[in-house]
Structure formats: C-alpha cells, structure tokens
C-alpha cells in the first residue's frame, strides 16, 4: 500500500506467486490463513468447512505457521475464542457450516458489535432438520443484518485471495468489522482447482500487521469494552457500525486496486464480475459456484444469437447499491438465482432477490425481475437449469415480469 | 496422615492490614447494598493486581457494574456473553501467548481471569469452562454464585438451594416447593473431570477473612487453568437485610451447606472442616432468609438430611458424592 515504487517494480522485483498447486477450496483457504500469519485458530468439526481446519492443523504441525490451534467444545466457544483473541490484538480465524454456524450465532453478533475484525469461513450448508451436507446459503445469509462484511468466493483461487483481502479490509482502522467469507459446500469446498499460491513477501506488502490500537485489551491499555449502555447509546453505536460499513466501500475499492497492482489484474471490479454483458438484454445474477454452469449456458445461448449475460455477485455486505443499480439498469430483464429462501418475504422469493429488486426500485427504467429458488441442500444446478432460467427471464423481458415471479428450479412436483 | 501438598509460590496476604490498599474495582457501579458478588470482584482484582485482563459474563456483575457506559474497572475488562466465560479466557490467553511467542508484544506474566455467575458459568457455560480447564493456558475462572439469575430478577438456576423461592419458583397453594433440584456441585465436578487442572477451590469473599484473596493468588501462581467457586449472599435474591451478608456467608459455611475447600493437584484441603469444627443446624442459616419463609419443618429436615449425607456418607465429605468406600457396589 505504502510502496512508493508502485506497480512498475513489482513484476520484476520478486515473483508474487510462490508455486502452482492443485488444491480444493478448503485447502486454498488454509493456505490463505498461513500466508496471513494468523495468530490464533479455533476449530470445531462440521462438514463441509472442516477440511480447512484439517489442513491448518497439518500446516501448524509441519511448522509452516506459528499459531495457537484450539479445538473448542462447541461453535459458540469456538467463535468466542476467536473474538476474544482478536480483542487482545491477535489475528484470529474461525469458521463453520450450516447448523454449527447457527449454534454459535450469538458470538457472531457480538463480534460485529464489538467491532473485532476477525475472519470466518463459511462452508455453506443446508440447515437441519433433516440433515443434509449440501450447499444452501441461508447459514451465511443470516449475518446480513448483523454488521458483518460478507462475501462469496466463486473459485478456490478467489477463496485463498479473499482471506488476504478480507483481513486487510476488516482490519482497516476505518472499518473494523468482522468478515465472513462464504463458499459453496462441495462445489467449491471440495472441488480441486489449479491454484497460484502467493509468495509470502508479496503478501506482506499487501497485508499490514493487525493493530487494534486503543481498543486493544492489555494491561498497558486498561480499557473497559462493551459496558452496558441501555437506551442511552445504542442508536449511536448502530450508526457507527453503519458508518463503518459505508466507509468499507472505499476501503474495499482500495484493497482490490492494491491487490491488482501487486498480483496482476485479477479483479476488474470488487463487487461483482460481469460475463458477456456488453450488449446483453437478459442477465442472470447469482452468488458462488453457480457461476460455472451459468457461464457455460451463456456461451451456448450466445451461439444461438441470444443476448444474454451473467453477473457473479461477490459482495453481499456491504451491498453494492450504486454499482448494481448502474449495471442492472442497462438490461431488459434480470433473473436472480437464490440458493436460499426467505420464507414469507414479498412474493416469497429469495434473500438476494429481495435486496436486488429493492436496490433497483429507484430507477426510472427498471428491468423486469424474476427470481429462481434452486440448488437447495446441495441439489445440482445444471447447465440445462440455467438455460431454462435464461428462457424464463428472457420471456419477462418481452412480456414483463409475471404475477408469479418466483420459480423453483429442479423441484419434484 | 497429612498429605504432601505442592508448594505454591505466591505472595500470601497474612493480615488484613497487609492487603493492598490499591483498588482495581472501584466506584462507578450500582450493585445493591450488601452485595457479596461485588466484594468478590473487588477482592479478586485487588489480589491479582494491575497486570491482569478480565472478562465478565452477562449477569449482575455486568449490568450493575457497568451501567450507562460507566465502569468501576481499573484493570482492562471486557464483557463476554452469558455462556462464554471459559472460551473468553481461552481466547485472551491464546492471543497473548501467540503474540508474546511471536515477539509482537513484550513477554511477561499477564493474569487472565473470567468471572461468570452461577447461571452463566454453572449452567449455560459449563461446557466452555470444561474446555478451558482442559487447556494448557494460564487462566482463572471465578464462578460467583449468588444462587440465582439475579440480574433477570432472581430466577432459580442449577445452583439455587433446594426449596428456595425465586421468580420462577414461587410457592403456591397447590405446590409449596417449586424448586426441587439439589444444588449442582460444580467445583468438585470440574475437579474430578479435569485431572490436569491443578487448582480448584470454593470460597467466600468474607469468611474466613482474606481467604478468597489468597486463593485467587494461589490459583494464579500455580499455573495452568484454575477454577474458584464463590458463595455470595445476595440481599435482593435471598431476601435479607444487607447488613447480614457477611454473617449469612459464615452461617452457610458453618452449617456445612456450602463446603469450603481447595483441591490442589488432586488433594482435598478443607478450609473449614465442618466435621472437625462441628456443624450448626441448617435451620439457623435458612430461617434468616425470606426465600425460605414458606418452608415447613419437613422441608428443613429434608435439607438437613441431605447435608448430613454430604458430610457423613460421602467418600470425600462435602466434596464428592461417592459412597461405600473404594469398594465397587456388588450387583
Ligand atoms: C444467551 C442469553 N440468554 C439469556 C440472557 C439474559 N440474562 C442476562 S443476565 C442473566 C442471568 C445471569 O445469571 P447469573 O449467571 O447467575 O449471574 P447473576 O445475574 O446472578 O449475577 C440472564 C438469564 C442473556 N443475556 N444471554
Ligand atoms: S441482586 Fe444480588 S447479585 Fe445482583 S447486585 Fe444485588 S445483591 Fe448483588
Ligand atoms: Mg447468579
């Protein structure tokens, strides 16, 4: 960030990538944690995120990372350990999936209200009952109103890089919010990708040391943290969280710019990636690994001359209101793929749909909007499913959004 | 036969006048008059001194201590969630250890202390405290036991004395006694279940004088994870005049209903050996509290009987509820 020599020297000084390696999403995240030189890790088993912790324990056992590794008695304890390690100034890491994530939820809420910039991985998993290991986004989505940074990785490479990007944004003095990095269970956590692993030296240029400053709990800094406030101060504190989330927008932009500078043009835009949208009339928007079949569907439909594109939404909190408004306003129709559900919400749609539709409301010319609930509990979302979703969305471009604007995809009926 | 105890190298406070004058828990709180839990706070902070970090679980010792953004804490203190006492201590201890080992902060001994109430520590947070006591971190958990969820207006917990009236256990015309659980034996349970935890104790802030402060120092000096369970008369929850807090603590101990001991490296040391010194009838303790006003003789006899069993029949009297010596019961 402060490197006065900037871009030019970077490529020549030393290689920014240390090696190439075949890793799955979990192992990629573990490499990110190693490179971030995390001080405290708390683990608790639940599929599919567990393998992150498996990998980290081996990394520590082999002396590649110097960190405290604690096997907690529950997710609640796990998250509290992470939170309190962060409060004394240690860079801390945790994570979970599905029902484990919900078990520790109280601790997640206070990590945000205490403004402790820890990083958690969420290997998205359906909530019980009945049990299912597969992906569903409701676990991580439950954070959306809690003052967290929340983003989805779409590839293992992105997952690794967002551990570094995540800590940098979260720990920035203007932000100080915890960060949840979500990735689709199985489709990303356990699918292997050829990865470029960053070099330690390059990472240290990108990610400064964690410094909690005058809120660090230490005898040299005898502060009282979170005394009871009652009706007297809660409004102001909520507003401070809100301002931090607003400032995060600028910090996010800086972080990606710097990342691109050091590691090459990896991210054209922080918040979402656009695929073949230039002249598109109809786009689908989704989060996470569904981008793979969706992009393939776009290519196939393009071969048939259909003007379709795909938007892979990465950041859900803070929500890229202006950016999405500017982008989606260009299209005739937008279909949202929700790998989650918002029971009882307007039109009984998904969570992403509700936010995107609300985001576009102020536009004078709004695209027709439809929603798709699909891939719940780990059910596959295939290329054919995506093509069907494009067809329905394109029809809405011609006829306007139908009364029944939510379609369940791949449902046995 | 007196057991050979490990020598704990700690700075003992021998006389009341030798106690440090400096306060690390001071004005700024609004606990009730006669609140013994507040005294537990004051004493542990005095005994542990300024190189300490503390977390306090939700409860009276959070809400009444730091109301409206005030704070009585001179040492660094942070709130932790109701059931997060053990994990908060692990988190701080782990963070400090990592930072010291990696040369990010100065290497020194920093006391890591959590205090949790009987509901927070003894019920909800038991698993987290168990996790902490299995760890190899230097930390101390103090479970301050006022025998109710006091902060939420006095509800029964797993540590409330049998028969007590609370807002969840009011006597009625059909059911005289709504609280029928026998007090959970947390200190001994934790000692039995965590054989590498070197120090577990029960204590009262005021009886015997200085005992709790010295136990705090011992716990911090011996190393590893440690646990102290304090017995805190609560004028509001127990319904007695605040002037009698200290006396009630003493009566509770002398009646044998709250045994006072240390378990050091697996060896039990009675602080007040009710067998040798004689027990006063529990009635003398119960009758001074409004929360037992609805009990009839039969109930008091039942409580007395249970206390007698604790002291006369348990293999480790007042501590562990194993009976019949070391013989395994025949089938
Ligand atoms: C998870 C959770 N559940 C319930 C509460 C409400 N609550 C606040 S304080 C308290 C009582 C705590 O009792 P105890 O631990 O014995 O402490 P005391 O109030 O007696 O000091 C309760 C139930 C809470 N804060 N958090
Ligand atoms: S209710 Fe009891 S524990 Fe709470 S402040 Fe009053 S005396 Fe202390
Ligand atoms: Mg209590």
mmCIF file of C-alpha atoms in Angstrom, chain A residues 37-40 66-68 70 73 76-77 80-81 83-85 87-90 106 110 114 116 216-233, chain B residues 50-53 55 62-63 66-71 73-74 76-81 84 87-88 90-92 94-99 101-102 104-105 108 110 127-128 137:
data_model
loop_
_atom_site.group_PDB
_atom_site.id
_atom_site.type_symbol
_atom_site.label_atom_id
_atom_site.label_comp_id
_atom_site.label_asym_id
_atom_site.label_seq_id
_atom_site.Cartn_x
_atom_site.Cartn_y
_atom_site.Cartn_z
ATOM 1 C CA UNK A 37 0.301 -15.343 9.520
ATOM 2 C CA UNK A 38 -2.763 -15.795 11.722
ATOM 3 C CA UNK A 39 -2.018 -15.954 15.464
ATOM 4 C CA UNK A 40 -4.987 -17.881 16.856
ATOM 5 C CA UNK A 66 3.164 -20.354 14.157
ATOM 6 C CA UNK A 67 -0.313 -20.132 15.672
ATOM 7 C CA UNK A 68 -2.299 -21.287 18.660
ATOM 8 C CA UNK A 70 -7.597 -24.649 19.818
ATOM 9 C CA UNK A 73 -16.028 -27.580 22.850
ATOM 10 C CA UNK A 76 -20.231 -20.910 20.461
ATOM 11 C CA UNK A 77 -16.961 -21.360 22.294
ATOM 12 C CA UNK A 80 -15.921 -16.583 21.354
ATOM 13 C CA UNK A 81 -12.320 -17.776 21.440
ATOM 14 C CA UNK A 83 -13.450 -12.950 19.193
ATOM 15 C CA UNK A 84 -11.519 -12.621 22.440
ATOM 16 C CA UNK A 85 -8.195 -13.487 20.842
ATOM 17 C CA UNK A 87 -9.664 -8.332 21.400
ATOM 18 C CA UNK A 88 -6.134 -8.693 22.788
ATOM 19 C CA UNK A 89 -4.661 -7.874 19.391
ATOM 20 C CA UNK A 90 -4.159 -11.305 17.844
ATOM 21 C CA UNK A 106 -24.739 -15.162 19.391
ATOM 22 C CA UNK A 110 -21.186 -9.599 19.274
ATOM 23 C CA UNK A 114 -17.585 -5.256 19.479
ATOM 24 C CA UNK A 116 -13.499 -7.048 16.157
ATOM 25 C CA UNK A 216 -6.682 -3.488 22.421
ATOM 26 C CA UNK A 217 -7.251 -5.233 25.753
ATOM 27 C CA UNK A 218 -3.918 -5.235 27.574
ATOM 28 C CA UNK A 219 -2.665 -4.085 30.975
ATOM 29 C CA UNK A 220 -0.842 -1.248 29.228
ATOM 30 C CA UNK A 221 -4.159 -0.107 27.828
ATOM 31 C CA UNK A 222 -6.697 -0.649 30.607
ATOM 32 C CA UNK A 223 -9.927 -0.034 28.735
ATOM 33 C CA UNK A 224 -13.428 -1.254 29.537
ATOM 34 C CA UNK A 225 -15.028 -2.810 26.493
ATOM 35 C CA UNK A 226 -18.785 -3.006 25.990
ATOM 36 C CA UNK A 227 -20.109 -1.591 29.249
ATOM 37 C CA UNK A 228 -23.889 -1.713 29.392
ATOM 38 C CA UNK A 229 -25.434 1.288 27.593
ATOM 39 C CA UNK A 230 -29.188 0.661 27.582
ATOM 40 C CA UNK A 231 -31.338 3.157 25.710
ATOM 41 C CA UNK A 232 -28.716 5.810 26.165
ATOM 42 C CA UNK A 233 -26.272 4.952 23.368
ATOM 43 C CA UNK B 50 -2.747 -4.414 37.586
ATOM 44 C CA UNK B 51 -1.106 -6.932 35.212
ATOM 45 C CA UNK B 52 -4.465 -8.573 34.618
ATOM 46 C CA UNK B 53 -7.036 -8.782 31.841
ATOM 47 C CA UNK B 55 -13.794 -10.712 31.070
ATOM 48 C CA UNK B 62 -22.010 -6.924 34.123
ATOM 49 C CA UNK B 63 -25.214 -4.940 34.207
ATOM 50 C CA UNK B 66 -21.166 -1.002 34.087
ATOM 51 C CA UNK B 67 -24.483 0.766 33.753
ATOM 52 C CA UNK B 68 -24.876 3.507 31.209
ATOM 53 C CA UNK B 69 -21.321 3.381 29.945
ATOM 54 C CA UNK B 70 -19.827 3.778 33.424
ATOM 55 C CA UNK B 71 -17.133 1.407 34.624
ATOM 56 C CA UNK B 73 -12.800 -1.381 36.349
ATOM 57 C CA UNK B 74 -9.274 -0.051 36.606
ATOM 58 C CA UNK B 76 -8.735 -3.889 31.402
ATOM 59 C CA UNK B 77 -12.116 -5.556 31.318
ATOM 60 C CA UNK B 78 -14.444 -6.737 28.595
ATOM 61 C CA UNK B 79 -17.957 -8.081 28.584
ATOM 62 C CA UNK B 80 -18.436 -11.594 27.343
ATOM 63 C CA UNK B 81 -21.618 -13.482 26.577
ATOM 64 C CA UNK B 84 -18.764 -17.640 27.143
ATOM 65 C CA UNK B 87 -13.983 -19.532 25.925
ATOM 66 C CA UNK B 88 -13.333 -15.854 26.551
ATOM 67 C CA UNK B 90 -9.042 -19.239 26.327
ATOM 68 C CA UNK B 91 -9.271 -16.592 23.603
ATOM 69 C CA UNK B 92 -7.413 -13.975 25.616
ATOM 70 C CA UNK B 94 -4.220 -17.852 23.440
ATOM 71 C CA UNK B 95 -3.965 -14.418 21.884
ATOM 72 C CA UNK B 96 -1.496 -13.172 24.466
ATOM 73 C CA UNK B 97 0.611 -16.322 24.269
ATOM 74 C CA UNK B 98 0.817 -16.203 20.482
ATOM 75 C CA UNK B 99 1.677 -12.515 20.452
ATOM 76 C CA UNK B 101 5.891 -16.041 21.366
ATOM 77 C CA UNK B 102 5.940 -14.282 18.011
ATOM 78 C CA UNK B 104 4.668 -8.937 18.835
ATOM 79 C CA UNK B 105 4.230 -7.898 22.475
ATOM 80 C CA UNK B 108 5.537 -11.103 30.787
ATOM 81 C CA UNK B 110 -0.421 -11.388 32.492
ATOM 82 C CA UNK B 127 -19.039 -26.902 28.649
ATOM 83 C CA UNK B 128 -16.913 -23.866 27.783
ATOM 84 C CA UNK B 137 -3.302 -21.920 29.251
#
